[in-house]
Amino acid sequence: MSSTFDQVATIIAETCDIPRDTITPDSHAIDDLGIDSLDFLDIAFAIDKQFGIKLPLEKWTQEVNDGKATTEQYFVLKNLCARIDELVAAKGAGA
Amino acid sequence: MQLEYFHMIDRIVDLKVDEKTIVVEALVPKESTVFEGHFPGYPLMPGVLLIESMAQASGFLLLGVLKFERMPILAAVKEAKVRGSVFPGELMTLEASLSHEGSGYAMTEAKIRVGGKLRANSALTFTLIPFPNADMRGYMTKVAERVGFPQQAVSP
């Protein structure tokens, strides 16, 4: 079974037509990969479907806007994948 | 339907919030300035207005699902097919279903039928924003009343 990062990188590559080998765990989805908010909705949709979760994009955006979090915490891919793993684990614990 | 005011939907026929589906009707007017240019001697509904109609049907569905707490704004047309023309005087029946509800966004699939025959379909993405001001909230409430939006779904 491929890692969370591999799955997310594949989603990003296919959704945004970005070469897969340019996507690394340290890539920032916005600053490095140039993904805009509308494209990120497609990525969020694919992640939601693939992992059976609901990425809390509104909460994250609000935290960034309020200065309570940085975009790096959510949009650097290794951090994004850690959040996904947390959501998957929380879903499993609640099932 | 009042094309010039973008009032595309006339009546909500069936809104099932639990099943996340809606059916609405829209009667294309026999005359409109739109048809004077699109096209002289062969008036037909512009494809973009068919997409707008499907977006508005989806919008009413989302307003119901979200209990009027968020305003859906069309963000992306993922796929749209106009399978047959829609002409002045025809009654369109539009169906929409919620295919995915994310955090701050939603995706729908919508269809337009005339006389039971599929004329157009699309997959649409919406961002879901707080109502920006009381005027818009009030306006949308009036629009909802005009089309027979179920009152229990209008109340927050």
mmCIF file of C-alpha atoms in Angstrom:
data_model
loop_
_atom_site.group_PDB
_atom_site.id
_atom_site.type_symbol
_atom_site.label_atom_id
_atom_site.label_comp_id
_atom_site.label_asym_id
_atom_site.label_seq_id
_atom_site.Cartn_x
_atom_site.Cartn_y
_atom_site.Cartn_z
ATOM 1 C CA MET A 1 0.000 0.000 0.000
ATOM 2 C CA SER A 2 1.472 3.362 -0.999
ATOM 3 C CA SER A 3 2.172 6.016 1.590
ATOM 4 C CA THR A 4 -0.087 8.968 2.223
ATOM 5 C CA PHE A 5 2.474 11.208 0.559
ATOM 6 C CA ASP A 6 2.644 9.028 -2.551
ATOM 7 C CA GLN A 7 -1.117 9.057 -2.858
ATOM 8 C CA VAL A 8 -1.381 12.826 -2.338
ATOM 9 C CA ALA A 9 1.473 13.518 -4.750
ATOM 10 C CA THR A 10 -0.235 11.395 -7.386
ATOM 11 C CA ILE A 11 -3.505 13.252 -6.841
ATOM 12 C CA ILE A 12 -1.755 16.609 -7.214
ATOM 13 C CA ALA A 13 0.156 15.501 -10.294
ATOM 14 C CA GLU A 14 -2.983 14.215 -12.003
ATOM 15 C CA THR A 15 -5.287 17.032 -10.900
ATOM 16 C CA CYS A 16 -2.971 19.939 -11.662
ATOM 17 C CA ASP A 17 -0.846 18.443 -14.431
ATOM 18 C CA ILE A 18 2.340 18.894 -12.412
ATOM 19 C CA PRO A 19 5.241 16.492 -13.101
ATOM 20 C CA ARG A 20 5.203 13.913 -10.339
ATOM 21 C CA ASP A 21 8.956 14.018 -9.817
ATOM 22 C CA THR A 22 8.848 17.723 -8.928
ATOM 23 C CA ILE A 23 6.543 17.079 -5.982
ATOM 24 C CA THR A 24 8.387 16.385 -2.739
ATOM 25 C CA PRO A 25 7.359 16.151 0.919
ATOM 26 C CA ASP A 26 8.845 19.617 1.441
ATOM 27 C CA SER A 27 6.895 21.186 -1.446
ATOM 28 C CA HIS A 28 4.535 23.977 -0.458
ATOM 29 C CA ALA A 29 1.342 23.441 -2.423
ATOM 30 C CA ILE A 30 0.801 27.149 -2.977
ATOM 31 C CA ASP A 31 4.263 28.720 -2.957
ATOM 32 C CA ASP A 32 6.246 25.950 -4.658
ATOM 33 C CA LEU A 33 3.702 24.134 -6.809
ATOM 34 C CA GLY A 34 1.612 27.184 -7.691
ATOM 35 C CA ILE A 35 -1.692 25.558 -6.853
ATOM 36 C CA ASP A 36 -4.454 28.137 -6.507
ATOM 37 C CA SER A 37 -7.499 27.925 -4.280
ATOM 38 C CA LEU A 38 -9.811 26.643 -7.010
ATOM 39 C CA ASP A 39 -7.441 23.873 -8.037
ATOM 40 C CA PHE A 40 -6.988 23.017 -4.386
ATOM 41 C CA LEU A 41 -10.748 22.328 -4.187
ATOM 42 C CA ASP A 42 -10.258 19.574 -6.755
ATOM 43 C CA ILE A 43 -7.351 18.207 -4.746
ATOM 44 C CA ALA A 44 -9.390 18.362 -1.533
ATOM 45 C CA PHE A 45 -12.242 16.580 -3.282
ATOM 46 C CA ALA A 46 -9.925 13.780 -4.445
ATOM 47 C CA ILE A 47 -8.343 13.482 -0.986
ATOM 48 C CA ASP A 48 -11.763 13.442 0.698
ATOM 49 C CA LYS A 49 -12.859 10.628 -1.595
ATOM 50 C CA GLN A 50 -9.654 8.606 -1.463
ATOM 51 C CA PHE A 51 -9.222 8.727 2.310
ATOM 52 C CA GLY A 52 -12.877 8.887 3.337
ATOM 53 C CA ILE A 53 -12.385 12.098 5.288
ATOM 54 C CA LYS A 54 -13.369 15.749 5.055
ATOM 55 C CA LEU A 55 -10.396 18.093 4.987
ATOM 56 C CA PRO A 56 -11.360 21.027 7.226
ATOM 57 C CA LEU A 57 -10.316 23.654 4.705
ATOM 58 C CA GLU A 58 -12.524 26.372 6.161
ATOM 59 C CA LYS A 59 -11.066 25.907 9.638
ATOM 60 C CA TRP A 60 -7.519 25.909 8.315
ATOM 61 C CA THR A 61 -8.116 28.998 6.216
ATOM 62 C CA GLN A 62 -9.651 30.799 9.158
ATOM 63 C CA GLU A 63 -6.704 29.920 11.385
ATOM 64 C CA VAL A 64 -4.275 31.235 8.785
ATOM 65 C CA ASN A 65 -6.290 34.419 8.301
ATOM 66 C CA ASP A 66 -6.442 34.947 12.068
ATOM 67 C CA GLY A 67 -2.699 34.497 12.395
ATOM 68 C CA LYS A 68 -3.150 31.398 14.547
ATOM 69 C CA ALA A 69 -1.415 29.148 12.021
ATOM 70 C CA THR A 70 0.896 29.461 9.047
ATOM 71 C CA THR A 71 0.201 28.158 5.581
ATOM 72 C CA GLU A 72 3.242 25.906 6.021
ATOM 73 C CA GLN A 73 1.457 23.988 8.764
ATOM 74 C CA TYR A 74 -1.244 22.853 6.348
ATOM 75 C CA PHE A 75 0.073 23.242 2.836
ATOM 76 C CA VAL A 76 3.618 21.885 2.978
ATOM 77 C CA LEU A 77 2.901 18.386 1.770
ATOM 78 C CA LYS A 78 4.538 16.447 4.609
ATOM 79 C CA ASN A 79 2.426 18.491 7.033
ATOM 80 C CA LEU A 80 -0.696 18.071 4.929
ATOM 81 C CA CYS A 81 -0.121 14.319 4.892
ATOM 82 C CA ALA A 82 0.307 14.299 8.676
ATOM 83 C CA ARG A 83 -3.076 16.057 8.997
ATOM 84 C CA ILE A 84 -4.627 13.519 6.663
ATOM 85 C CA ASP A 85 -3.212 10.659 8.750
ATOM 86 C CA GLU A 86 -4.639 12.305 11.885
ATOM 87 C CA LEU A 87 -8.062 12.623 10.294
ATOM 88 C CA VAL A 88 -7.992 9.028 9.094
ATOM 89 C CA ALA A 89 -6.955 7.846 12.555
ATOM 90 C CA ALA A 90 -9.663 9.944 14.208
ATOM 91 C CA LYS A 91 -12.225 8.510 11.829
ATOM 92 C CA GLY A 92 -11.056 4.975 12.620
ATOM 93 C CA ALA A 93 -11.202 5.639 16.358
ATOM 94 C CA GLY A 94 -14.715 7.002 16.063
ATOM 95 C CA ALA A 95 -16.006 4.151 13.925
ATOM 96 C CA MET B 1 -38.321 32.746 -16.011
ATOM 97 C CA GLN B 2 -37.052 36.283 -16.496
ATOM 98 C CA LEU B 3 -33.909 36.030 -18.514
ATOM 99 C CA GLU B 4 -32.945 39.686 -18.179
ATOM 100 C CA TYR B 5 -32.959 39.392 -14.376
ATOM 101 C CA PHE B 6 -31.315 35.985 -14.340
ATOM 102 C CA HIS B 7 -34.419 34.586 -12.682
ATOM 103 C CA MET B 8 -34.003 31.181 -14.244
ATOM 104 C CA ILE B 9 -36.091 29.044 -11.937
ATOM 105 C CA ASP B 10 -39.871 29.365 -11.651
ATOM 106 C CA ARG B 11 -40.861 26.698 -9.165
ATOM 107 C CA ILE B 12 -39.427 24.134 -6.847
ATOM 108 C CA VAL B 13 -41.266 20.907 -7.522
ATOM 109 C CA ASP B 14 -39.522 18.657 -5.034
ATOM 110 C CA LEU B 15 -36.730 19.315 -2.568
ATOM 111 C CA LYS B 16 -35.461 16.326 -0.634
ATOM 112 C CA VAL B 17 -32.873 17.650 1.797
ATOM 113 C CA ASP B 18 -32.158 14.220 3.293
ATOM 114 C CA GLU B 19 -31.572 12.662 -0.105
ATOM 115 C CA LYS B 20 -29.847 15.836 -1.285
ATOM 116 C CA THR B 21 -31.819 16.118 -4.489
ATOM 117 C CA ILE B 22 -34.042 18.760 -6.037
ATOM 118 C CA VAL B 23 -36.399 19.026 -8.984
ATOM 119 C CA VAL B 24 -37.407 22.435 -10.306
ATOM 120 C CA GLU B 25 -39.265 23.805 -13.301
ATOM 121 C CA ALA B 26 -38.429 26.698 -15.567
ATOM 122 C CA LEU B 27 -40.598 27.914 -18.400
ATOM 123 C CA VAL B 28 -38.588 29.552 -21.145
ATOM 124 C CA PRO B 29 -40.378 32.757 -22.209
ATOM 125 C CA LYS B 30 -41.698 32.940 -25.730
ATOM 126 C CA GLU B 31 -40.177 36.359 -26.168
ATOM 127 C CA SER B 32 -37.054 37.993 -24.824
ATOM 128 C CA THR B 33 -34.466 40.485 -26.004
ATOM 129 C CA VAL B 34 -32.009 37.610 -25.663
ATOM 130 C CA PHE B 35 -33.734 35.805 -28.504
ATOM 131 C CA GLU B 36 -33.566 38.862 -30.734
ATOM 132 C CA GLY B 37 -29.856 38.237 -31.043
ATOM 133 C CA HIS B 38 -29.688 34.523 -30.327
ATOM 134 C CA PHE B 39 -30.782 34.064 -33.081
ATOM 135 C CA PRO B 40 -32.889 36.122 -35.507
ATOM 136 C CA GLY B 41 -35.228 33.669 -37.217
ATOM 137 C CA TYR B 42 -34.070 30.780 -35.029
ATOM 138 C CA PRO B 43 -34.383 31.714 -31.353
ATOM 139 C CA LEU B 44 -32.950 29.263 -28.830
ATOM 140 C CA MET B 45 -31.679 29.325 -25.271
ATOM 141 C CA PRO B 46 -27.974 30.143 -25.078
ATOM 142 C CA GLY B 47 -25.925 27.291 -23.690
ATOM 143 C CA VAL B 48 -24.492 29.498 -20.943
ATOM 144 C CA LEU B 49 -28.019 30.180 -19.711
ATOM 145 C CA LEU B 50 -28.703 26.450 -19.597
ATOM 146 C CA ILE B 51 -25.608 26.118 -17.419
ATOM 147 C CA GLU B 52 -26.788 29.042 -15.295
ATOM 148 C CA SER B 53 -30.172 27.331 -14.913
ATOM 149 C CA MET B 54 -28.485 24.148 -13.718
ATOM 150 C CA ALA B 55 -26.329 26.215 -11.355
ATOM 151 C CA GLN B 56 -29.398 27.914 -9.881
ATOM 152 C CA ALA B 57 -31.206 24.599 -9.427
ATOM 153 C CA SER B 58 -28.097 23.302 -7.668
ATOM 154 C CA GLY B 59 -27.944 26.507 -5.662
ATOM 155 C CA PHE B 60 -31.445 26.035 -4.287
ATOM 156 C CA LEU B 61 -30.545 22.484 -3.363
ATOM 157 C CA LEU B 62 -27.461 23.685 -1.490
ATOM 158 C CA LEU B 63 -29.422 26.443 0.263
ATOM 159 C CA GLY B 64 -31.783 23.740 1.493
ATOM 160 C CA VAL B 65 -29.059 21.328 2.560
ATOM 161 C CA LEU B 66 -27.214 24.156 4.331
ATOM 162 C CA LYS B 67 -30.382 25.555 5.918
ATOM 163 C CA PHE B 68 -29.767 28.930 4.319
ATOM 164 C CA GLU B 69 -26.647 29.441 6.388
ATOM 165 C CA ARG B 70 -24.293 29.703 3.419
ATOM 166 C CA MET B 71 -24.587 31.142 -0.053
ATOM 167 C CA PRO B 72 -23.405 28.881 -2.878
ATOM 168 C CA ILE B 73 -21.359 30.652 -5.527
ATOM 169 C CA LEU B 74 -20.576 28.934 -8.821
ATOM 170 C CA ALA B 75 -16.850 28.274 -8.962
ATOM 171 C CA ALA B 76 -16.280 25.711 -11.692
ATOM 172 C CA VAL B 77 -18.108 24.008 -14.521
ATOM 173 C CA LYS B 78 -16.367 20.664 -14.642
ATOM 174 C CA GLU B 79 -18.300 19.330 -17.537
ATOM 175 C CA ALA B 80 -21.263 20.575 -19.465
ATOM 176 C CA LYS B 81 -22.985 19.031 -22.424
ATOM 177 C CA VAL B 82 -25.765 20.611 -24.438
ATOM 178 C CA ARG B 83 -27.339 17.564 -25.988
ATOM 179 C CA GLY B 84 -30.194 19.328 -27.667
ATOM 180 C CA SER B 85 -31.469 22.865 -28.112
ATOM 181 C CA VAL B 86 -34.064 24.421 -25.832
ATOM 182 C CA PHE B 87 -36.507 26.736 -27.536
ATOM 183 C CA PRO B 88 -38.747 29.631 -26.437
ATOM 184 C CA GLY B 89 -41.939 28.443 -24.779
ATOM 185 C CA GLU B 90 -40.533 25.096 -23.659
ATOM 186 C CA LEU B 91 -40.864 23.911 -20.082
ATOM 187 C CA MET B 92 -37.579 22.728 -18.631
ATOM 188 C CA THR B 93 -37.485 20.274 -15.768
ATOM 189 C CA LEU B 94 -34.193 20.448 -13.920
ATOM 190 C CA GLU B 95 -32.830 17.851 -11.539
ATOM 191 C CA ALA B 96 -29.796 18.345 -9.331
ATOM 192 C CA SER B 97 -28.089 16.147 -6.796
ATOM 193 C CA LEU B 98 -25.292 16.788 -4.348
ATOM 194 C CA SER B 99 -22.343 14.623 -5.291
ATOM 195 C CA HIS B 100 -19.920 15.866 -2.621
ATOM 196 C CA GLU B 101 -20.070 18.267 0.294
ATOM 197 C CA GLY B 102 -16.628 19.398 1.353
ATOM 198 C CA SER B 103 -15.439 22.012 3.787
ATOM 199 C CA GLY B 104 -16.473 25.312 2.237
ATOM 200 C CA TYR B 105 -17.288 23.840 -1.127
ATOM 201 C CA ALA B 106 -19.709 21.436 -2.766
ATOM 202 C CA MET B 107 -20.132 19.622 -6.041
ATOM 203 C CA THR B 108 -23.368 18.849 -7.835
ATOM 204 C CA GLU B 109 -24.589 17.074 -10.921
ATOM 205 C CA ALA B 110 -27.491 18.589 -12.798
ATOM 206 C CA LYS B 111 -29.680 17.763 -15.749
ATOM 207 C CA ILE B 112 -32.206 19.563 -17.910
ATOM 208 C CA ARG B 113 -35.044 17.658 -19.497
ATOM 209 C CA VAL B 114 -37.774 18.875 -21.815
ATOM 210 C CA GLY B 115 -40.695 16.530 -22.274
ATOM 211 C CA GLY B 116 -38.704 13.838 -20.499
ATOM 212 C CA LYS B 117 -35.796 14.056 -22.913
ATOM 213 C CA LEU B 118 -32.339 15.014 -21.723
ATOM 214 C CA ARG B 119 -31.224 18.316 -23.228
ATOM 215 C CA ALA B 120 -28.218 19.215 -21.082
ATOM 216 C CA ASN B 121 -26.210 18.062 -18.117
ATOM 217 C CA SER B 122 -23.280 19.355 -16.096
ATOM 218 C CA ALA B 123 -21.048 18.776 -13.110
ATOM 219 C CA LEU B 124 -20.632 21.933 -11.072
ATOM 220 C CA THR B 125 -18.486 23.123 -8.186
ATOM 221 C CA PHE B 126 -19.582 25.789 -5.719
ATOM 222 C CA THR B 127 -17.822 27.649 -2.961
ATOM 223 C CA LEU B 128 -20.023 28.104 0.085
ATOM 224 C CA ILE B 129 -19.624 31.541 1.586
ATOM 225 C CA PRO B 130 -21.275 33.317 4.502
ATOM 226 C CA PHE B 131 -23.929 35.732 3.247
ATOM 227 C CA PRO B 132 -21.863 38.884 2.655
ATOM 228 C CA ASN B 133 -24.563 41.236 3.939
ATOM 229 C CA ALA B 134 -28.175 41.462 5.071
ATOM 230 C CA ASP B 135 -29.330 42.776 1.701
ATOM 231 C CA MET B 136 -28.223 39.655 -0.119
ATOM 232 C CA ARG B 137 -29.638 37.408 2.580
ATOM 233 C CA GLY B 138 -32.962 39.245 2.372
ATOM 234 C CA TYR B 139 -32.979 39.147 -1.409
ATOM 235 C CA MET B 140 -32.335 35.417 -1.472
ATOM 236 C CA THR B 141 -35.113 34.876 1.048
ATOM 237 C CA LYS B 142 -37.521 36.704 -1.282
ATOM 238 C CA VAL B 143 -36.310 34.697 -4.264
ATOM 239 C CA ALA B 144 -36.810 31.517 -2.269
ATOM 240 C CA GLU B 145 -40.369 32.535 -1.440
ATOM 241 C CA ARG B 146 -41.047 33.302 -5.101
ATOM 242 C CA VAL B 147 -40.059 29.824 -6.215
ATOM 243 C CA GLY B 148 -41.877 28.075 -3.369
ATOM 244 C CA PHE B 149 -38.868 27.122 -1.309
ATOM 245 C CA PRO B 150 -40.051 25.029 1.645
ATOM 246 C CA GLN B 151 -40.326 27.455 4.559
ATOM 247 C CA GLN B 152 -38.772 25.091 7.068
ATOM 248 C CA ALA B 153 -35.637 25.044 4.974
ATOM 249 C CA VAL B 154 -35.470 28.840 4.796
ATOM 250 C CA SER B 155 -35.332 29.297 8.562
ATOM 251 C CA PRO B 156 -31.828 28.957 9.998
#
